[in-house]
Amino acid sequence: MAERPVTIDGERIQATLDELHAIGRGARSGSEGTFRGLYTPAWGEAQARIRRWMDDAGLEVRVDAVGNVWGHLPGREPGAPIVAGSHFDTVPDGGKYDGQLGHVGAVVAVEALRRQLGQPRRSLAVLATCEEEGSRFNCNFWAARSLTGEIAADEPGRLRDFEGALLADEMRARGFDPARVTEAATDQIGAFLELHIEQGPVLGRLAEQAAASAPRPVGAVTAITGIGRLLVTMKGQPDHTGTTPMLGRRDALLGAAEVALALREMALGVGHPAVMTVARLEVTPNIPNVVAGEVRFTVDARHPDRGVQRQLMESARARAQECGRARGLEVAVDEIWDQPPVEMAADLVATVRRSIEARGYRPVDIVAGAGHDSQVLGRKFPAAMIFVVTGNGGRSHCPDEYAAPEDCRAGVEVLAEALRQLAY
Ligand code: GLV
Ligand code: MN
Ligand code: MN
């Protein structure tokens, strides 16, 4: 193994993140956030830009059947590459770093390795995955499932976005053939390393408590939480708000509100790290002088213990039915998403810890509470994640998302070191 640590250009990381953030920015008027939903025009523009960056970095670029972008650096020995990356889609009104640091950082790291250490022994690859957030279609880790071969051939003809657009049509609009989605499946991932912002306050608090001269904390992720999602529809009776007495109304919004409050109590009762969230309400007809006749909403329930996670989902389903019944509503509950928790590969986590120390940072074991590509890829391939301090108290999935340039650089240095240990 070569011994010399590689030098990482921190300014280049920032300039690239800024450039990417501008694509899809201001999609909601007056907002500083970005939206690059799967197969939107902004998504297509970002994908073209990423292909160019990989090409400029001297990688062999390939786009697969669903739009994941691969950049290969062939090694001297045969075998599946060590892959580093993350997703390039965003939530609506999203920040600059979630997902983006992982693939931008991987391009910077692999190019630095190529220029400073030459051809690797084992092949390396950068992977910019096309979708992780589930924020346009309820597609449950579209990119990672495509790679593990878990996408069913009929999904593009079934899944619709929240405005009703069919996934198959949206694929065609970006030049993909929906009949070929299963062709993205691969066994060519020797190991997967994902650099990501923590999206929480843990590492930042440790940094604050330590002396200013102490090494910055960097996270070695040991496991990723389990995530379940329900889509609940409550049907009541639309009525005149002025003439219908309060008693006897069948107000679907009150049913949804009751579920939201009940699930908060339920999660608090189970205790940390259980989290349950009601969100994405669609209220019909959604006008001030009509009692809500129908409400659709999502329930997101998470826990790192599979048994507890399943229990939360079943309890949420039962509570939605109870709350609806008590108000005379019809209730339908669909489970639209179920991702079990996953342990990261122990030997890769050890490599990450070693790499954090080798670059002069402080390794901190941490469990991820957000969903990640590594969650799905980690079921089929050895996977591990590197977390960096997230500023603004760990805020994420909002325009205030922030990671300091020195923490971004630290993460890319650790990633490059781990790739060096594994591939040189
Ligand atoms: C994805 O980022 C999620 O945690 O929902
Ligand atoms: Mn992410
Ligand atoms: Mn996210």
Coordinates of C-alpha atoms and ligand atoms in Angstrom, one line a residue:
M1 CA 0.0 0.0 0.0
A2 CA 1.2 3.5 -0.9
E3 CA 1.9 5.5 2.3
R4 CA 1.6 9.1 1.3
P5 CA -1.7 10.8 2.2
V6 CA -3.3 12.7 -0.8
T7 CA -3.9 16.4 -0.8
I8 CA -7.5 17.5 -1.2
D9 CA -8.5 20.8 -2.7
G10 CA -11.1 22.2 -0.4
E11 CA -12.0 25.2 -2.6
R12 CA -12.8 22.9 -5.5
I13 CA -15.3 21.0 -3.3
Q14 CA -17.0 24.2 -2.4
A15 CA -17.1 25.6 -5.9
T16 CA -18.6 22.4 -7.2
L17 CA -21.2 22.2 -4.5
D18 CA -22.2 25.8 -5.3
E19 CA -22.4 25.1 -9.0
L20 CA -24.7 22.1 -8.4
H21 CA -26.8 23.9 -5.8
A22 CA -27.7 26.6 -8.5
I23 CA -29.3 23.9 -10.6
G24 CA -32.9 23.7 -9.6
R25 CA -32.6 26.6 -7.2
G26 CA -35.6 28.8 -6.5
A27 CA -38.0 26.2 -7.9
R28 CA -40.4 27.5 -5.2
S29 CA -40.6 31.2 -5.6
G30 CA -38.9 33.2 -2.9
S31 CA -37.0 30.2 -1.6
E32 CA -33.2 29.8 -1.4
G33 CA -33.6 26.0 -1.6
T34 CA -33.1 23.7 -4.6
F35 CA -35.4 21.0 -6.0
R36 CA -34.1 18.3 -8.3
G37 CA -36.8 15.6 -8.2
L38 CA -36.2 12.4 -10.2
Y39 CA -36.4 13.0 -14.0
T40 CA -37.3 16.7 -13.7
P41 CA -35.5 19.1 -16.2
A42 CA -33.2 20.3 -13.3
W43 CA -32.3 16.7 -12.5
G44 CA -31.4 16.2 -16.2
E45 CA -29.2 19.3 -16.1
A46 CA -27.4 18.2 -12.9
Q47 CA -26.8 14.8 -14.4
A48 CA -25.2 16.3 -17.5
R49 CA -23.0 18.5 -15.3
I50 CA -21.9 15.5 -13.1
R51 CA -21.0 13.5 -16.2
R52 CA -18.8 16.3 -17.4
W53 CA -17.1 16.6 -14.0
M54 CA -16.3 12.8 -14.0
D55 CA -15.0 13.1 -17.5
D56 CA -12.8 16.0 -16.6
A57 CA -11.5 14.0 -13.6
G58 CA -10.2 11.3 -16.1
L59 CA -12.9 8.7 -15.3
E60 CA -14.6 6.5 -17.8
V61 CA -18.2 7.7 -17.6
R62 CA -21.3 5.6 -18.1
V63 CA -25.0 6.3 -17.4
D64 CA -27.1 3.2 -16.6
A65 CA -30.7 2.3 -17.5
V66 CA -32.3 4.5 -14.8
G67 CA -29.9 7.4 -14.9
N68 CA -27.3 6.6 -12.2
V69 CA -23.9 8.0 -13.3
W70 CA -20.8 5.9 -13.0
G71 CA -17.2 7.1 -13.4
H72 CA -14.6 4.3 -13.5
L73 CA -10.9 4.4 -12.8
P74 CA -9.7 0.9 -13.8
G75 CA -7.1 -0.8 -11.6
R76 CA -4.3 -3.1 -12.4
E77 CA -6.1 -6.2 -11.1
P78 CA -9.4 -7.6 -12.2
G79 CA -12.4 -7.5 -9.9
A80 CA -15.4 -5.4 -8.9
P81 CA -14.5 -1.8 -8.1
I82 CA -14.5 -0.1 -4.7
V83 CA -17.3 2.4 -5.2
A84 CA -17.8 5.8 -3.6
G85 CA -20.8 8.1 -4.0
S86 CA -24.3 9.2 -3.0
H87 CA -27.4 10.7 -4.5
F88 CA -27.8 13.9 -6.7
D89 CA -31.6 14.3 -6.3
T90 CA -32.9 16.6 -3.6
V91 CA -36.0 17.2 -1.5
P92 CA -38.1 20.2 -2.5
D93 CA -36.5 23.3 -1.1
G94 CA -33.5 21.2 -0.2
G95 CA -30.0 22.2 0.9
K96 CA -26.6 22.2 -0.8
Y97 CA -25.0 19.2 0.9
D98 CA -27.4 16.2 1.5
G99 CA -26.2 13.6 -1.0
Q100 CA -24.2 16.1 -3.0
L101 CA -21.1 16.0 -0.8
G102 CA -21.0 12.2 -1.3
H103 CA -20.6 12.2 -5.1
V104 CA -18.8 15.5 -5.5
G105 CA -16.4 14.5 -2.7
A106 CA -15.9 11.1 -4.4
V107 CA -14.9 12.8 -7.7
V108 CA -12.5 15.1 -6.0
A109 CA -11.0 12.2 -3.9
V110 CA -10.6 9.7 -6.8
E111 CA -9.1 12.4 -9.1
A112 CA -6.7 13.3 -6.3
L113 CA -5.7 9.6 -5.9
R114 CA -5.3 9.2 -9.7
R115 CA -3.1 12.3 -10.1
Q116 CA -1.0 11.9 -6.9
L117 CA -0.7 8.1 -6.6
G118 CA -1.3 6.9 -10.2
Q119 CA -3.3 3.8 -11.2
P120 CA -4.8 1.9 -8.3
R121 CA -4.3 -1.9 -7.8
R122 CA -8.1 -2.4 -7.4
S123 CA -10.5 -0.5 -9.6
L124 CA -12.3 2.5 -8.2
A125 CA -15.6 4.0 -9.2
V126 CA -17.6 7.1 -8.4
L127 CA -21.4 6.6 -8.4
A128 CA -23.8 9.5 -8.5
T129 CA -27.2 7.8 -7.8
C130 CA -30.3 9.2 -9.5
E131 CA -32.8 9.1 -6.6
E132 CA -32.8 8.6 -2.9
E133 CA -35.2 11.1 -1.4
G134 CA -38.6 9.7 -2.5
S135 CA -39.7 13.3 -2.8
R136 CA -41.3 13.1 -6.2
F137 CA -42.6 9.6 -6.6
N138 CA -43.1 7.2 -3.7
C139 CA -40.4 5.0 -5.2
N140 CA -38.6 3.8 -2.1
F141 CA -34.9 4.2 -3.0
W142 CA -35.3 4.0 -6.8
A143 CA -31.6 4.2 -7.6
A144 CA -30.3 1.8 -5.0
R145 CA -33.0 -0.7 -5.6
S146 CA -32.2 -0.6 -9.4
L147 CA -28.6 -1.5 -8.6
T148 CA -29.5 -4.4 -6.3
G149 CA -32.1 -5.7 -8.8
E150 CA -35.1 -5.0 -6.6
I151 CA -37.0 -2.8 -9.1
A152 CA -40.0 -4.6 -10.6
A153 CA -40.4 -4.2 -14.4
D154 CA -43.9 -2.8 -14.0
E155 CA -43.0 0.0 -11.5
P156 CA -42.6 2.7 -14.2
G157 CA -46.1 2.0 -15.5
R158 CA -47.6 2.1 -11.9
L159 CA -45.9 4.9 -10.0
R160 CA -47.2 8.5 -10.3
D161 CA -45.8 11.6 -8.8
F162 CA -47.8 13.8 -6.5
E163 CA -49.2 15.7 -9.5
G164 CA -50.2 12.5 -11.3
A165 CA -47.4 12.2 -13.8
L166 CA -46.5 8.6 -14.7
L167 CA -42.9 7.5 -13.9
A168 CA -42.6 5.8 -17.4
D169 CA -43.5 9.1 -19.2
E170 CA -41.1 11.1 -17.1
M171 CA -38.3 8.6 -17.9
R172 CA -39.0 8.9 -21.6
A173 CA -38.9 12.7 -21.3
R174 CA -35.3 12.4 -20.1
G175 CA -34.4 9.9 -22.8
F176 CA -34.6 6.6 -20.8
D177 CA -36.5 3.5 -21.8
P178 CA -38.9 2.4 -19.0
A179 CA -38.9 -1.1 -20.4
R180 CA -35.2 -1.4 -19.5
V181 CA -35.2 -0.5 -15.8
T182 CA -34.1 -3.9 -14.6
E183 CA -30.9 -3.6 -16.7
A184 CA -29.4 -1.2 -14.1
A185 CA -28.9 -4.2 -11.7
T186 CA -25.2 -4.9 -11.1
D187 CA -22.9 -7.2 -9.1
Q188 CA -20.0 -4.9 -9.8
I189 CA -19.7 -3.2 -6.4
G190 CA -16.8 -4.6 -4.4
A191 CA -17.6 -2.3 -1.5
F192 CA -19.6 1.0 -1.2
L193 CA -18.4 4.0 0.7
E194 CA -20.8 7.0 1.2
L195 CA -19.6 10.3 2.5
H196 CA -22.6 12.4 3.9
I197 CA -23.4 15.2 6.2
E198 CA -24.7 13.9 9.6
Q199 CA -28.0 15.8 9.2
G200 CA -28.2 15.9 13.0
P201 CA -26.5 17.6 16.0
V202 CA -24.4 14.9 17.5
L203 CA -21.0 15.5 16.0
G204 CA -21.5 19.3 16.2
R205 CA -22.1 19.1 19.9
L206 CA -19.0 17.0 20.4
A207 CA -17.0 19.6 18.5
E208 CA -18.4 22.4 20.6
Q209 CA -17.6 20.6 23.9
A210 CA -14.0 19.9 22.8
A211 CA -11.2 22.4 23.1
A212 CA -10.7 24.5 20.0
S213 CA -7.4 22.8 19.3
A214 CA -8.9 19.2 19.6
P215 CA -9.2 17.2 16.4
R216 CA -12.6 17.7 14.6
P217 CA -15.0 14.7 15.1
V218 CA -15.8 12.7 12.0
G219 CA -18.5 9.9 12.2
A220 CA -18.0 6.2 11.4
V221 CA -21.5 5.0 10.8
T222 CA -22.2 1.6 12.3
A223 CA -25.8 1.2 11.3
I224 CA -28.7 2.9 9.6
T225 CA -32.2 3.2 11.0
G226 CA -35.2 1.3 9.7
I227 CA -37.8 3.4 7.8
G228 CA -41.4 2.7 7.1
R229 CA -44.0 4.9 5.4
L230 CA -47.8 4.8 5.3
L231 CA -50.1 6.7 3.0
V232 CA -53.4 7.3 4.9
T233 CA -56.6 8.5 3.2
M234 CA -59.5 9.7 5.4
K235 CA -62.8 10.4 3.9
G236 CA -65.5 12.4 5.6
Q237 CA -68.2 14.8 4.4
P238 CA -67.5 18.2 2.8
D239 CA -70.0 20.7 4.3
H240 CA -70.6 24.4 4.5
T241 CA -68.5 25.8 7.4
G242 CA -71.0 28.5 8.2
T243 CA -74.2 26.4 8.4
T244 CA -73.1 23.0 9.6
P245 CA -73.1 22.8 13.4
M246 CA -69.8 21.7 15.1
L247 CA -71.4 18.5 16.4
G248 CA -72.1 15.9 13.8
R249 CA -69.5 17.1 11.2
R250 CA -67.3 14.5 9.6
D251 CA -64.2 16.6 9.3
A252 CA -61.4 14.6 7.7
L253 CA -58.8 17.2 8.7
L254 CA -59.6 16.7 12.4
G255 CA -59.0 13.0 11.9
A256 CA -55.6 13.6 10.4
A257 CA -54.7 16.2 13.1
E258 CA -55.6 13.6 15.8
V259 CA -53.4 11.0 14.2
A260 CA -50.5 13.5 14.1
L261 CA -50.8 14.3 17.8
A262 CA -51.3 10.6 18.7
L263 CA -48.2 9.5 16.8
R264 CA -46.1 12.1 18.5
E265 CA -47.2 10.7 21.9
M266 CA -46.6 7.2 20.7
A267 CA -43.0 7.9 19.6
L268 CA -42.3 9.7 22.9
G269 CA -43.7 6.7 24.8
V270 CA -41.4 4.3 23.0
G271 CA -38.5 6.8 23.6
H272 CA -35.4 7.9 21.6
P273 CA -34.5 7.1 18.9
A274 CA -38.1 6.3 17.9
V275 CA -39.5 9.0 15.6
M276 CA -42.9 9.3 13.9
T277 CA -44.0 12.1 11.6
V278 CA -47.3 12.9 9.9
A279 CA -46.6 15.1 6.8
R280 CA -47.6 15.9 3.2
L281 CA -51.2 16.6 3.8
E282 CA -53.4 16.9 0.8
V283 CA -56.7 18.4 1.9
T284 CA -59.7 18.3 -0.4
P285 CA -61.3 20.7 -1.3
N286 CA -58.8 22.9 0.7
I287 CA -60.8 26.1 0.9
P288 CA -61.7 28.1 3.9
N289 CA -65.5 27.8 3.8
V290 CA -65.7 24.0 3.3
V291 CA -65.2 21.4 5.9
A292 CA -62.4 19.1 4.7
G293 CA -64.1 16.2 2.9
E294 CA -60.9 14.2 2.4
V295 CA -57.3 14.2 3.6
R296 CA -54.4 12.2 2.4
F297 CA -51.2 12.2 4.4
T298 CA -48.0 10.3 5.0
V299 CA -46.7 8.7 8.2
D300 CA -43.0 8.2 8.4
A301 CA -41.9 5.9 11.3
R302 CA -38.3 5.1 12.1
H303 CA -36.3 2.9 14.6
P304 CA -33.0 1.1 14.3
D305 CA -34.4 -2.1 15.8
R306 CA -36.4 -4.0 13.2
G307 CA -38.9 -5.4 15.7
V308 CA -39.7 -1.9 17.2
Q309 CA -39.8 -0.4 13.7
R310 CA -42.5 -2.9 12.6
Q311 CA -44.4 -2.4 15.8
L312 CA -44.5 1.4 15.2
M313 CA -45.9 0.8 11.7
E314 CA -48.6 -1.6 13.0
S315 CA -49.5 0.7 15.9
A316 CA -49.7 3.7 13.5
R317 CA -52.0 1.8 11.2
A318 CA -54.3 0.8 14.0
R319 CA -54.3 4.3 15.5
A320 CA -55.3 5.9 12.1
Q321 CA -58.2 3.5 11.9
E322 CA -59.3 4.3 15.5
C323 CA -59.0 8.1 15.1
G324 CA -61.0 7.8 11.8
R325 CA -63.7 5.6 13.3
A326 CA -64.2 7.9 16.2
R327 CA -65.0 10.8 13.8
G328 CA -67.2 8.8 11.4
L329 CA -64.5 8.8 8.7
E330 CA -63.6 6.1 6.2
V331 CA -60.0 5.2 6.5
A332 CA -57.6 3.5 4.0
V333 CA -54.0 2.8 4.9
D334 CA -51.4 1.7 2.4
E335 CA -47.8 0.8 3.3
I336 CA -45.8 2.5 0.6
W337 CA -42.3 2.1 2.0
D338 CA -40.5 -0.4 4.2
Q339 CA -36.7 -0.4 4.6
P340 CA -35.3 -2.5 7.4
P341 CA -32.4 -1.2 9.5
V342 CA -29.0 -2.3 8.3
E343 CA -25.6 -2.8 9.9
M344 CA -22.6 -1.5 8.1
A345 CA -19.9 -3.9 7.1
A346 CA -17.6 -4.3 10.2
D347 CA -14.3 -4.4 8.3
L348 CA -15.2 -1.3 6.3
V349 CA -16.3 0.5 9.4
A350 CA -12.9 -0.4 10.9
T351 CA -11.2 1.0 7.7
V352 CA -13.2 4.3 8.1
R353 CA -12.2 4.6 11.8
R354 CA -8.5 4.0 10.8
S355 CA -8.8 6.6 8.0
I356 CA -10.3 9.2 10.3
E357 CA -7.4 8.7 12.7
A358 CA -4.8 8.6 9.9
R359 CA -6.0 12.1 8.7
G360 CA -5.8 13.5 12.2
Y361 CA -9.5 13.6 13.1
R362 CA -11.4 12.1 16.0
P363 CA -13.4 9.0 15.1
V364 CA -17.0 8.8 16.5
D365 CA -19.2 5.8 16.1
I366 CA -22.7 6.9 15.1
V367 CA -26.1 5.4 14.0
A368 CA -27.7 7.1 11.0
G369 CA -31.3 8.3 11.6
A370 CA -31.8 9.4 8.0
G371 CA -32.3 7.1 5.0
H372 CA -29.3 6.5 2.7
D373 CA -28.3 4.7 -0.5
S374 CA -26.0 2.6 1.8
Q375 CA -29.2 1.2 3.5
V376 CA -30.2 -0.7 0.4
L377 CA -26.8 -1.3 -1.1
G378 CA -25.6 -2.5 2.3
R379 CA -28.0 -5.5 2.1
K380 CA -26.1 -6.8 -1.0
F381 CA -22.6 -5.3 -0.9
P382 CA -20.3 -4.4 2.0
A383 CA -21.1 -0.8 2.7
A384 CA -20.0 1.9 5.2
M385 CA -20.6 5.7 5.7
I386 CA -18.5 8.7 6.8
F387 CA -20.4 11.5 8.5
V388 CA -19.2 15.1 8.9
V389 CA -20.3 17.8 11.3
T390 CA -23.5 19.5 10.1
G391 CA -23.7 23.2 11.0
N392 CA -26.8 25.1 12.2
G393 CA -27.4 22.5 14.9
G394 CA -27.6 19.8 12.3
R395 CA -30.5 21.2 10.2
S396 CA -31.1 19.4 7.0
H397 CA -33.8 18.9 4.3
C398 CA -34.1 22.7 4.3
P399 CA -32.3 25.7 2.7
D400 CA -30.4 26.3 6.0
E401 CA -28.5 23.0 5.6
Y402 CA -24.8 23.8 6.1
A403 CA -21.5 22.1 6.5
A404 CA -18.4 24.2 7.1
P405 CA -15.7 24.0 4.3
E406 CA -13.2 22.5 6.7
D407 CA -15.6 19.7 7.6
C408 CA -16.4 19.0 4.0
R409 CA -12.7 18.8 3.3
A410 CA -12.2 16.6 6.3
G411 CA -14.8 14.2 5.0
V412 CA -13.2 14.0 1.5
E413 CA -9.7 13.5 3.1
V414 CA -11.1 10.6 5.1
L415 CA -12.8 9.2 2.0
A416 CA -9.7 9.4 0.0
E417 CA -7.7 7.8 2.7
A418 CA -10.1 4.9 3.0
L419 CA -10.1 4.4 -0.8
R420 CA -6.3 4.5 -0.7
Q421 CA -6.2 1.8 2.0
L422 CA -8.6 -0.4 0.1
A423 CA -7.4 0.1 -3.5
Y424 CA -3.7 0.9 -3.5
Ligands
GLV1 C1 -33.9 10.6 3.2 O1 -33.1 11.4 3.2 C2 -34.7 10.3 4.4 O2 -34.1 10.1 5.5 O3 -35.9 10.4 4.3
MN2 MN -29.0 12.0 1.6
MN3 MN -32.2 13.5 2.3

